[in-house]
Coordinates of C-alpha atoms and ligand atoms in Angstrom, one line a residue:
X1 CA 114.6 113.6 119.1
X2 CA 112.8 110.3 119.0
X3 CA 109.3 111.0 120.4
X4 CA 108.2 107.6 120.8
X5 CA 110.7 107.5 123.7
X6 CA 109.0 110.4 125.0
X7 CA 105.7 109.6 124.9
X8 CA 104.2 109.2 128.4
X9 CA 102.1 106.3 128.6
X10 CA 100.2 106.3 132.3
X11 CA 96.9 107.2 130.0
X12 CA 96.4 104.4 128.2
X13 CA 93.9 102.8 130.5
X14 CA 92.2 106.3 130.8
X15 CA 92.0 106.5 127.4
X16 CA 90.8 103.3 126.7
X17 CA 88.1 103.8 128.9
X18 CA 87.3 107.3 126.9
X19 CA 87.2 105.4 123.7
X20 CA 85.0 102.7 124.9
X21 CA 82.1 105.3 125.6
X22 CA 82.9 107.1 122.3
X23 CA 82.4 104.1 120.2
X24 CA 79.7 101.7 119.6
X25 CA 79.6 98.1 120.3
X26 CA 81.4 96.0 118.6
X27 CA 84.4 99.2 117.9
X28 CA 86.9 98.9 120.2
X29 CA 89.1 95.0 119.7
X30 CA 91.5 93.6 122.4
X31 CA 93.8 91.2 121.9
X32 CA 93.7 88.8 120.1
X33 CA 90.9 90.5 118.1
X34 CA 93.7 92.6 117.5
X35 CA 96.0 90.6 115.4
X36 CA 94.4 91.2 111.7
X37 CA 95.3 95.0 112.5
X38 CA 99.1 94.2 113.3
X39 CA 101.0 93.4 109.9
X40 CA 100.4 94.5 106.9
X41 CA 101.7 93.7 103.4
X42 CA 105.4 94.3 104.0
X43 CA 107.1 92.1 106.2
X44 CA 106.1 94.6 109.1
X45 CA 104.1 93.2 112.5
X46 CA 103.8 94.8 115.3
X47 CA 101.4 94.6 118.6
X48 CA 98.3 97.2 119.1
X49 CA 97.0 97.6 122.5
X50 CA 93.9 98.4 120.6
X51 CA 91.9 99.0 117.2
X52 CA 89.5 101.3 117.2
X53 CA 86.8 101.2 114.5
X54 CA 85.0 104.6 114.7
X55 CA 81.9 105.4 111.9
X56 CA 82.0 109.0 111.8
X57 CA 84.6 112.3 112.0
X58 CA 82.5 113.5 114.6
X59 CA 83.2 110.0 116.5
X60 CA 87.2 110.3 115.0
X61 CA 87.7 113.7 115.9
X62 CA 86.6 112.8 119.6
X63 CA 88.7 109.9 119.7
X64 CA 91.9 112.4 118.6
X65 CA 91.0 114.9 121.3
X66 CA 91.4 112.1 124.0
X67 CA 94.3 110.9 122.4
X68 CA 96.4 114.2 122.9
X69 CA 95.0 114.6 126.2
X70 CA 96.1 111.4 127.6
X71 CA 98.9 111.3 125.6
X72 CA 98.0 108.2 123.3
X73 CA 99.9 107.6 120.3
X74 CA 97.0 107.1 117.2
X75 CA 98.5 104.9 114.1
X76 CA 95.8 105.6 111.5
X77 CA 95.3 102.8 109.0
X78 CA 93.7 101.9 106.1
X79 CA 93.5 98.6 104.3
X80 CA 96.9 97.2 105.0
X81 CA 98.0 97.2 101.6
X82 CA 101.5 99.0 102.7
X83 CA 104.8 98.1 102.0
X84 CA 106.8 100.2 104.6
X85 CA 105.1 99.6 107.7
X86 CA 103.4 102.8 107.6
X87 CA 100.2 101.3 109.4
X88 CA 101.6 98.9 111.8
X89 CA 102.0 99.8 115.5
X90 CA 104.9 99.0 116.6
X91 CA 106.1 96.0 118.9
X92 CA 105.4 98.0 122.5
X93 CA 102.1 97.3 122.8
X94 CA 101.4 100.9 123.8
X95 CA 100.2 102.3 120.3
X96 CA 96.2 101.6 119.5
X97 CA 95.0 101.9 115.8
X98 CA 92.4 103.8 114.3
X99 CA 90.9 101.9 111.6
X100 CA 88.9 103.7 108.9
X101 CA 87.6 100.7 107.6
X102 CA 83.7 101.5 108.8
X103 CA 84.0 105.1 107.1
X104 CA 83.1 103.8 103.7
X105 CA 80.3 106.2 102.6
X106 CA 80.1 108.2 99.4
X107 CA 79.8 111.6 100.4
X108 CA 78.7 113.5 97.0
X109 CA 79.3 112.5 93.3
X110 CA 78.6 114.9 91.0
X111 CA 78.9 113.6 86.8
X112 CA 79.2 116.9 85.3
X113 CA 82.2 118.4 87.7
X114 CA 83.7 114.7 87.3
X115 CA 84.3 114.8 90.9
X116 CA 83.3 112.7 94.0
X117 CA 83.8 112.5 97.4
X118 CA 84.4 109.5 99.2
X119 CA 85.2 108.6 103.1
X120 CA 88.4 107.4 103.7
X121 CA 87.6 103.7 105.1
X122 CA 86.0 103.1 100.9
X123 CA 88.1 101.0 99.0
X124 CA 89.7 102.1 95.5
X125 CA 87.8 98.9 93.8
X126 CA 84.7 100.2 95.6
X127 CA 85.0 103.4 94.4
X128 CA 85.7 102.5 90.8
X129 CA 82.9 100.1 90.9
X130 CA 80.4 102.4 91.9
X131 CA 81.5 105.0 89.0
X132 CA 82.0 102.7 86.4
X133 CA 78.3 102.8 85.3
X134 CA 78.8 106.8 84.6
X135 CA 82.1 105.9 82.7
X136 CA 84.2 107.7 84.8
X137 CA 87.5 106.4 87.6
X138 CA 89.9 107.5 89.7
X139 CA 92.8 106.7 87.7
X140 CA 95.2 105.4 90.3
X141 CA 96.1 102.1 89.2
X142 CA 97.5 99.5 91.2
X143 CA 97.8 95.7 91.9
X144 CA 96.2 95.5 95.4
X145 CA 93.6 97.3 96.9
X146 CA 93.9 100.3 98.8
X147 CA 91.4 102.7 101.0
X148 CA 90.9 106.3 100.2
X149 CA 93.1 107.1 103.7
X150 CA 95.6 104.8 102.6
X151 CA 96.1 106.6 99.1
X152 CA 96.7 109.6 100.9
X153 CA 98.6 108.5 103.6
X154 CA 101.5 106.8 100.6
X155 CA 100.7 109.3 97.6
X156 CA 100.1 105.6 95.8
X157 CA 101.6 106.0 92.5
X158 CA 100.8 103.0 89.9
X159 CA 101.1 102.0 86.7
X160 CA 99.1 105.1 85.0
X161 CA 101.2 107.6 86.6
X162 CA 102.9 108.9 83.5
X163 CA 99.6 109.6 82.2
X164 CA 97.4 110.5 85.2
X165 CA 100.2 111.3 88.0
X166 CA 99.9 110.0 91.4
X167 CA 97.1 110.8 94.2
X168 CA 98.4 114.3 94.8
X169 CA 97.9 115.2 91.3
X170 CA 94.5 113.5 91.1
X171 CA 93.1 115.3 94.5
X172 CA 90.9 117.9 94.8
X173 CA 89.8 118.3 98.4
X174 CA 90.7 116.6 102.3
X175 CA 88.6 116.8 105.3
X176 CA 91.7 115.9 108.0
X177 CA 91.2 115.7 111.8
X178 CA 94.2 117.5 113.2
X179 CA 96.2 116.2 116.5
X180 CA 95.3 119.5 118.5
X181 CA 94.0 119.6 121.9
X182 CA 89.9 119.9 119.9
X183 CA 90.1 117.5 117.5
X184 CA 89.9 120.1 115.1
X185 CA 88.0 119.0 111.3
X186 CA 90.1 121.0 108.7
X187 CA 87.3 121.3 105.7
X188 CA 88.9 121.3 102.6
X189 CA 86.5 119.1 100.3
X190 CA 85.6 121.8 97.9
X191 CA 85.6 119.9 95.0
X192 CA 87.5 122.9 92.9
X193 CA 90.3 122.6 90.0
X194 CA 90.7 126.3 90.5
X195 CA 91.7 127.5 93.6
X196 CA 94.5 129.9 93.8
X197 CA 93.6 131.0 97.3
X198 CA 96.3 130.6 99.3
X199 CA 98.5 127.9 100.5
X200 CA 97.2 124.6 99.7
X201 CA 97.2 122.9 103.0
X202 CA 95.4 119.7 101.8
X203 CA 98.9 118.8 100.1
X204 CA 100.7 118.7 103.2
X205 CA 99.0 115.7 104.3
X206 CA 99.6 113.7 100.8
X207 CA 102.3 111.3 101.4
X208 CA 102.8 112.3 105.3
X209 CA 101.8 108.5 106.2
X210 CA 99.2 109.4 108.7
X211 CA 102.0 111.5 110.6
X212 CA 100.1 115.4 110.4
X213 CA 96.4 114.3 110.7
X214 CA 93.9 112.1 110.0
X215 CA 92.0 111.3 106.9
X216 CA 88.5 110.9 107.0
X217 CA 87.0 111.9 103.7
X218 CA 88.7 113.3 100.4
X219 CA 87.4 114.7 97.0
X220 CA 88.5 113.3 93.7
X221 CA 89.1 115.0 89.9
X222 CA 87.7 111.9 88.5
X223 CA 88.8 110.5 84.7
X224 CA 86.8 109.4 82.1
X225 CA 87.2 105.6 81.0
X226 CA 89.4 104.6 78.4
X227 CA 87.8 103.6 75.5
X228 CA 89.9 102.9 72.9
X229 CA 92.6 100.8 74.3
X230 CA 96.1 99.4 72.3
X231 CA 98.3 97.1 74.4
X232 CA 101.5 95.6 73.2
X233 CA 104.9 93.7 74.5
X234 CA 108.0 94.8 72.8
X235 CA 111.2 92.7 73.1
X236 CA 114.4 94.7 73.6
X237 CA 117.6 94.8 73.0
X238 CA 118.5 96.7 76.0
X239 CA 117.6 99.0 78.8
X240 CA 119.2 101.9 76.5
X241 CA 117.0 100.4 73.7
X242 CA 113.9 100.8 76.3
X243 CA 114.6 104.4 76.9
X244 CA 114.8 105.5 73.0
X245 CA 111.8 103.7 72.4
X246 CA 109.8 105.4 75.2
X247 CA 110.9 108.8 73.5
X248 CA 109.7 107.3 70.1
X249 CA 106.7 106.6 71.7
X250 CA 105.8 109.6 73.4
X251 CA 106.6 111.6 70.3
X252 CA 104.6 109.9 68.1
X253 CA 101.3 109.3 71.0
X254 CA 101.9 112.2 73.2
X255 CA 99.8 111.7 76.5
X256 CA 98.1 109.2 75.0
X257 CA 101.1 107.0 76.0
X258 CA 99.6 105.2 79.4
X259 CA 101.6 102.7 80.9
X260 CA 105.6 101.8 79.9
X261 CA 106.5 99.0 81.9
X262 CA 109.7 97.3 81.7
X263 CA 110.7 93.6 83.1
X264 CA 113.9 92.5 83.0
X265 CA 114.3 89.3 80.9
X266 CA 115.1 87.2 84.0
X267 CA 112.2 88.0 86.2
X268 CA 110.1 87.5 83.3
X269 CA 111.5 84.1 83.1
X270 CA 110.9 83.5 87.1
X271 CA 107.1 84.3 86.4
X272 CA 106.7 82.3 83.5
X273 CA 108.4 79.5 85.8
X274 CA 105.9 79.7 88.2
X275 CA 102.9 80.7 86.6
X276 CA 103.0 78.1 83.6
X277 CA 99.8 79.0 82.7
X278 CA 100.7 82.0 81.8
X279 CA 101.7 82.8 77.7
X280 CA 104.6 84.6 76.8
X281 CA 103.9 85.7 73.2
X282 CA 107.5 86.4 72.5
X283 CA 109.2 83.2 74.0
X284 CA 111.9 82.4 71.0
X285 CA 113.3 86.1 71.1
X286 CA 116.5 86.5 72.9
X287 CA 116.2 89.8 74.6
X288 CA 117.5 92.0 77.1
X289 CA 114.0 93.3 78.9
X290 CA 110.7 93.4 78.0
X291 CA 108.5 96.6 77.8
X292 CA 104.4 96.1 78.3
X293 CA 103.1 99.3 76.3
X294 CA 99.7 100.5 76.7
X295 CA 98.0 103.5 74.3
X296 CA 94.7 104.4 75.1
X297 CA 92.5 106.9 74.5
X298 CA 88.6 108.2 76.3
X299 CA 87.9 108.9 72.7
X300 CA 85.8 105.7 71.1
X301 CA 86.7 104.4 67.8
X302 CA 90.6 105.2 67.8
X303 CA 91.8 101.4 67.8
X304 CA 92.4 101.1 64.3
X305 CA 93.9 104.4 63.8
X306 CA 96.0 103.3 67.3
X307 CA 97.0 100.1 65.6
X308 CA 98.0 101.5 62.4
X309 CA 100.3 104.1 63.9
X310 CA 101.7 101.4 66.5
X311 CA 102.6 99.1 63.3
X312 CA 104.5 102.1 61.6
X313 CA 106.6 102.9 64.7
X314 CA 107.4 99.3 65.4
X315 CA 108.9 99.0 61.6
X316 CA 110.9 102.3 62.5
X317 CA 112.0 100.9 65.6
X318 CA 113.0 97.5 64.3
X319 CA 115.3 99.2 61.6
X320 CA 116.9 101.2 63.6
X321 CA 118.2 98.1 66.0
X322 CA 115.6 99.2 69.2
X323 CA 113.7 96.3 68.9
X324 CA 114.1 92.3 68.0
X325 CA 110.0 92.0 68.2
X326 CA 106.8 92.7 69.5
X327 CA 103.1 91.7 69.6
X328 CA 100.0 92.7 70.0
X329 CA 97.6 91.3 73.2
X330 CA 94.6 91.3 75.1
X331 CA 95.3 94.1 78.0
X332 CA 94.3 91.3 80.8
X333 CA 97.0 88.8 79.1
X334 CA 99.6 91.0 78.8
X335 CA 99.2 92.5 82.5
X336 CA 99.1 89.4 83.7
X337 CA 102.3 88.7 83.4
X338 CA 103.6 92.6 84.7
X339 CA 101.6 91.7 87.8
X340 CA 102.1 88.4 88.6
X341 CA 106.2 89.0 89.1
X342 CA 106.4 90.0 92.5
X343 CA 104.5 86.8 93.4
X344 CA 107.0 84.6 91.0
X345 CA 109.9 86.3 92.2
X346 CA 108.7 86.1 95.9
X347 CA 108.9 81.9 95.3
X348 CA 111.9 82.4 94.0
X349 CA 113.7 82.5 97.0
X350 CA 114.3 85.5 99.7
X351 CA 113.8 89.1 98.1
X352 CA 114.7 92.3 99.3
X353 CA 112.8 94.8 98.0
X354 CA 113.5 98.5 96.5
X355 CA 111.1 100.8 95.7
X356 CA 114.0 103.2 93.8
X357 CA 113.1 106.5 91.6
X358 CA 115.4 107.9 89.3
X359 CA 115.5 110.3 86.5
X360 CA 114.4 108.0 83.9
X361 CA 117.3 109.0 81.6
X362 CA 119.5 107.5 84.4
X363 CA 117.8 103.9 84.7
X364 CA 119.9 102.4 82.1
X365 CA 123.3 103.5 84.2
X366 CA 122.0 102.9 87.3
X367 CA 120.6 99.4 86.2
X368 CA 124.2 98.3 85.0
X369 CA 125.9 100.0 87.9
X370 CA 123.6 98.1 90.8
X371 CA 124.3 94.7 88.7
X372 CA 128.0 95.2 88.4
X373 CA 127.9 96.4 92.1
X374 CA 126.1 93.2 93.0
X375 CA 128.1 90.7 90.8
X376 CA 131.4 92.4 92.5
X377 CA 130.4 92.2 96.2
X378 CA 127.9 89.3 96.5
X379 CA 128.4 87.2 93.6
X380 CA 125.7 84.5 94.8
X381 CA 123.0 86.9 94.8
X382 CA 120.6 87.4 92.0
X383 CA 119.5 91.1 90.8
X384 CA 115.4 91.6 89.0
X385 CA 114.0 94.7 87.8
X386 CA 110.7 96.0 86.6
X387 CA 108.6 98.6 87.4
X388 CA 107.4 101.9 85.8
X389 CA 109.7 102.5 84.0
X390 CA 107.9 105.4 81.9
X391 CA 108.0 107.5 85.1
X392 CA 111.3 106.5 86.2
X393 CA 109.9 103.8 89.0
X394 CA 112.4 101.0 89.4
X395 CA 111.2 98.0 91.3
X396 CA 114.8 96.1 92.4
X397 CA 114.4 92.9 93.5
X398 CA 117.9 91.6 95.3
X399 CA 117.3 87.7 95.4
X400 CA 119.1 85.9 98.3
X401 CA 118.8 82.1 97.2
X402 CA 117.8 79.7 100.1
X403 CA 121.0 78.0 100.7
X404 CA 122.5 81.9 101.4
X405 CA 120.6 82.5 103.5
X406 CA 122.5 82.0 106.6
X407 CA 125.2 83.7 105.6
X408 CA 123.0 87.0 105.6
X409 CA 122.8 88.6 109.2
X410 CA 120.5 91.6 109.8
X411 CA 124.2 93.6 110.2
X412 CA 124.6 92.3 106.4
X413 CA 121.9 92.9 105.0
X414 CA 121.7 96.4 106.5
X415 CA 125.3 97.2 104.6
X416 CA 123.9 95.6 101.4
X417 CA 121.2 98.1 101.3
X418 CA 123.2 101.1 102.6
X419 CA 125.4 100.3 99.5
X420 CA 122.2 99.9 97.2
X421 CA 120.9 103.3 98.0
X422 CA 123.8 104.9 97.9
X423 CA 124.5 103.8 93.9
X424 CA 120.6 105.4 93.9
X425 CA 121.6 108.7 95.6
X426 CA 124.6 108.8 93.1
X427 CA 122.3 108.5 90.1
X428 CA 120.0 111.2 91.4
X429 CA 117.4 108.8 92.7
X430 CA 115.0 108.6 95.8
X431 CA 115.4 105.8 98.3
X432 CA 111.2 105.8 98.4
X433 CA 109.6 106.3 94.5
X434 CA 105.9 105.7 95.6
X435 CA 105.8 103.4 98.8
X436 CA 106.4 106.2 101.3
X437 CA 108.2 106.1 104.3
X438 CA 107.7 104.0 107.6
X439 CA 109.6 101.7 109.9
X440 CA 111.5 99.5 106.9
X441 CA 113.2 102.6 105.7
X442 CA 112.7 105.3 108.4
X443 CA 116.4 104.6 108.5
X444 CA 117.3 105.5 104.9
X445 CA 115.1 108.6 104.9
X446 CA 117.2 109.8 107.5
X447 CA 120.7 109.5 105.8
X448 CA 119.5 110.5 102.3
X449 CA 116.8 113.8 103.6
X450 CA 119.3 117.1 104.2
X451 CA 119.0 118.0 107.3
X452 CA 117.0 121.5 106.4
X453 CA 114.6 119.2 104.8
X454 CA 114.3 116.8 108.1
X455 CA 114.2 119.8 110.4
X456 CA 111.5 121.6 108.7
X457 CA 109.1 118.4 108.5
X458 CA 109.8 117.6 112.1
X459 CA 108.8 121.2 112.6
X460 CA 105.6 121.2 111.1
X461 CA 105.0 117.7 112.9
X462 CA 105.7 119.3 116.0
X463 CA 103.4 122.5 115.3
X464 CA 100.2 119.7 113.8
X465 CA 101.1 117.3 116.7
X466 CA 102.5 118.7 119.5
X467 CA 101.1 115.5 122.0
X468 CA 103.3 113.3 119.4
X469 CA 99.8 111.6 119.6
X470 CA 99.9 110.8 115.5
X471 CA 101.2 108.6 113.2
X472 CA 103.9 105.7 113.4
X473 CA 106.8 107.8 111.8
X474 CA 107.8 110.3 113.4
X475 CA 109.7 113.0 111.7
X476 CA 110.3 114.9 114.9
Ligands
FAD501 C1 100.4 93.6 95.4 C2 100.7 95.1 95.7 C3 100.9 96.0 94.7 C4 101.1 97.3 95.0 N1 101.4 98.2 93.9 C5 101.6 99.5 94.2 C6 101.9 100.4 93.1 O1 102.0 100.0 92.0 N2 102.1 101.7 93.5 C7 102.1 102.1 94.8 O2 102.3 103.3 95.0 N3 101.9 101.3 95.8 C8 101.6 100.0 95.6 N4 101.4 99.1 96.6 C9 101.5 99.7 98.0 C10 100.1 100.0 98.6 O3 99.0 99.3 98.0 C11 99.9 101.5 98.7 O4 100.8 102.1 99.5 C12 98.5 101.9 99.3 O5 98.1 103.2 98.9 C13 98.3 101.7 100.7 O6 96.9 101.9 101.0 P1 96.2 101.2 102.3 O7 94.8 101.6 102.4 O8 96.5 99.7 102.2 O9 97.0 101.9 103.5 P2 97.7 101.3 104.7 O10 98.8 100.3 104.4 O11 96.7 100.9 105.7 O12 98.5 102.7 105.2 C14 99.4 103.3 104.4 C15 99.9 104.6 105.1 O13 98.8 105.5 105.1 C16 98.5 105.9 106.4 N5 97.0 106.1 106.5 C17 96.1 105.1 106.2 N6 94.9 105.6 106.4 C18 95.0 106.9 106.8 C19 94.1 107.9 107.1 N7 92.8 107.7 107.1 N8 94.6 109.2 107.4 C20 95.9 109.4 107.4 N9 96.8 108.4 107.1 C21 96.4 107.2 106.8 C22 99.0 104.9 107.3 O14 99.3 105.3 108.7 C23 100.3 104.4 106.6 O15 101.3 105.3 106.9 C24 101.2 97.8 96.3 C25 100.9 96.9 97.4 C26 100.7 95.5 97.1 C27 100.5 94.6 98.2

């Protein structure tokens, strides 16, 4: 049942007016102040009859209790950073955020438990930059910039997943306002690796997209800093290649092995259209994709010994026909031209984006099957990849040129990506690998969640939020 339907919306004025003495001056936009708070970085917009800015729990928790009892939907939001729609109200006008963007305080830091907690309106950069000087980070690595909230709210994944994991495995404590009738602040900031102590509530809310509770602080097992670093671009053969030389990799670095990122040769072509400036260190060889391969180590003085090894594998590798070349490079070179695809692509014309996750033994025949599946039934349409590959993350880009365009209803393009994540489901994959679910693929998670799995998650919404007063997805 679609709650959104059923959410009565005679309190909004009464609510409004609640919220206005809650917050201070200055916390509560209208209109057009409004419209920063509507989109975020998907192609999602939407209308809010509100934003709400509050400073504290105390003020957050307050603000939920009025929220259930006028029956108020909340859409909790962090730095707009999304790429579902997770954060955007929708198009009614009826839905008010709640902004964390004024909680920004560090709570605690403490060196020697390598923890800190942090509120959830603080940026990730923010955070970083404030434990950099103690040589430590939270090791969730990403191209944009994300709140604390917003981490939770997607599970944000990133490009040091297959060493550090993603936000769930990096957490060590929530404080979460519930959707009950007292605003209730669940405390679970204990900043503990060791708790065996029953169920571990806090991990319900990881990934819910804002849909059980609301964020408002959360503690973090924090890394040290890398300090011996070894980044290199290998050109390969083939996708198949890419997967033997990750295993090669892995057995010869073990979890020193960081980052594996694979670009297909094409979209590394687009960037290198677009971004001239940037320097492609292995222009002459003719290869199939690229892999961007990062060792690194906390332990100072390994670079040599990482160097030395790296050269020995390589020599293996080329022998044995898994690579045509590689080469060494400064880390912020060589990332450049991982991050700067989406943007080159982007230019390239329209893209429709998938977020895909597969076994990574599978990525090869699922990478074949999605281009022989698009050559066959849309032959004027252009397939990218890259992404994480180490962790099995597949960023699909299916590029409609300009002059197609018209040609590509909404009906269409729904099929066409029906048709996409079915080839996924058939290789064992997830329509969502770290984005999450909102609005763009509410949809897909739907048709690819078993209905035992969708049942029990609208459960527990309905037992955390009974008012349907949270979240934009509904699972209910
Ligand atoms: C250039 C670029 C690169 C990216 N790269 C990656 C990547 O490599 N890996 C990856 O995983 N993602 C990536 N993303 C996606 C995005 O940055 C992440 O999903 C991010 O974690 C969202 O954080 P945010 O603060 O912007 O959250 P928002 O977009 O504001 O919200 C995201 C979700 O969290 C919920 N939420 C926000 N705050 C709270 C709160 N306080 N309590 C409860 N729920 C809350 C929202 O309701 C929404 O459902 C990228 C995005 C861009 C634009």
């Amino acid at each position: 049942m679609n709650a959104t339907i059923l959410a009565p919306i005679a309190g909004l004025d009464a609510f409004l007016a609640d919220a206005a003495k809650l917050l201070p001056t200055g916390a509560l936009l209208r209109g057009e102040a409004c419209q920063p708070y509507e989109a975020d970085a998907s192609s999602c917009r939407g209308q809010a009859a509100a934003v709400l800015l509050p400073d504290d729990t105390a003020t957050v928790s307050a603000l939920m209790r009025a929220a259930v009892r006028h029956r108020v939907r909340l859409v909790p939001q962090g730095n707009r950073t999304g790429l579902v729609g997770g954060a955007v109200p929708d198009g009614s006008g009826r839905q008010v955020v709640l902004s964390l963007a004024r909680m920004r305080r560090l709570r605690a830091f403490d060196p020697l438990n390598r923890s800190a907690v942090a509120e959830a309106g603080m940026a990730l950069s923010e955070l970083n930059r404030l434990l950099e000087p103690h040589g430590l980070w939270l090791p969730i690595d990403v191209g944009s910039d994300p709140a604390i909230g917003g981490l939770i709210g997607a599970n944000t994944g990133g490009s040091r997943l297959l060493r550090h994991g993603d936000v769930r495995r990096n957490l060590l404590g929530l404080e979460i306002v519930l959707a009950d009738e007292q605003g209730s602040v669940l405390d679970l900031l204990a900043p503990l690796r060791k708790r065996n102590a029953g169920i571990d509530l806090k991990q319900l809310f990881v990934g819910s997209g804002g849909a059980l509770g609301v964020v408002t602080a959360a503690a973090w097992d924090l890394k040290r800093r890398d300090a011996s670093v070894l980044t290199l671009l290998a050109a390969l053969p083939s996708r198949a290649a890419a997967l033997d030389v990750l295993d090669a990799c892995e057995q010869r670095f073990g979890e020193m092995l960081s980052a594996f990122e694979v670009m297909g040769e094409s979209a590394l072509m687009a960037t290198l259209r677009h971004f001239p400036a940037l320097r492609h260190p292995l222009a002459e060889s003719a290869a199939g994709c690229y892999a961007l391969v990062e060792i690194a180590s906390a332990m100072p003085g390994l670079d040599s010994m990482l160097q030395e090894q790296a050269e020995t594998l390589l020599a293996t590798l080329l022998q044995r026909g898994l690579l045509i070349d590689a080469a060494f490079g400064r880390p912020d070179s060589l990332w450049a031209l991982r991050d700067s695809l989406p943007l080159a692509l982007a230019a390239e014309g329209l893209p429709l984006s998938f977020d895909v996750g597969l076994p990574r033994s599978r990525l090869p025949a699922f990478h074949a099957a999605a281009e022989r599946w698009l050559a066959d039934e849309h032959p004027a349409l252009r397939l990218y990849d890259f992404g994480h590959f180490g962790d099995g993350g597949c960023h699909l880009i299916v590029l409609l040129p300009r002059e197609c365009a018209a040609g590509y209803s909404p009906a269409r393009l729904a099929m066409l990506k029906s048709a996409l994540y079915r080839l996924v489901a058939d290789h064992g994959g997830a329509f969502s690998a770290e984005h999450g679910v909102g609005p763009l693929n509410a949809a897909f998670y739907r048709k690819h969640t078993s209905d035992a799995a969708q049942e029990l998650a609208a459960g527990l919404q309905r037992l955390l939020d009974p008012a349907a007063a949270l979240g934009r997805h509904r699972y209910d």
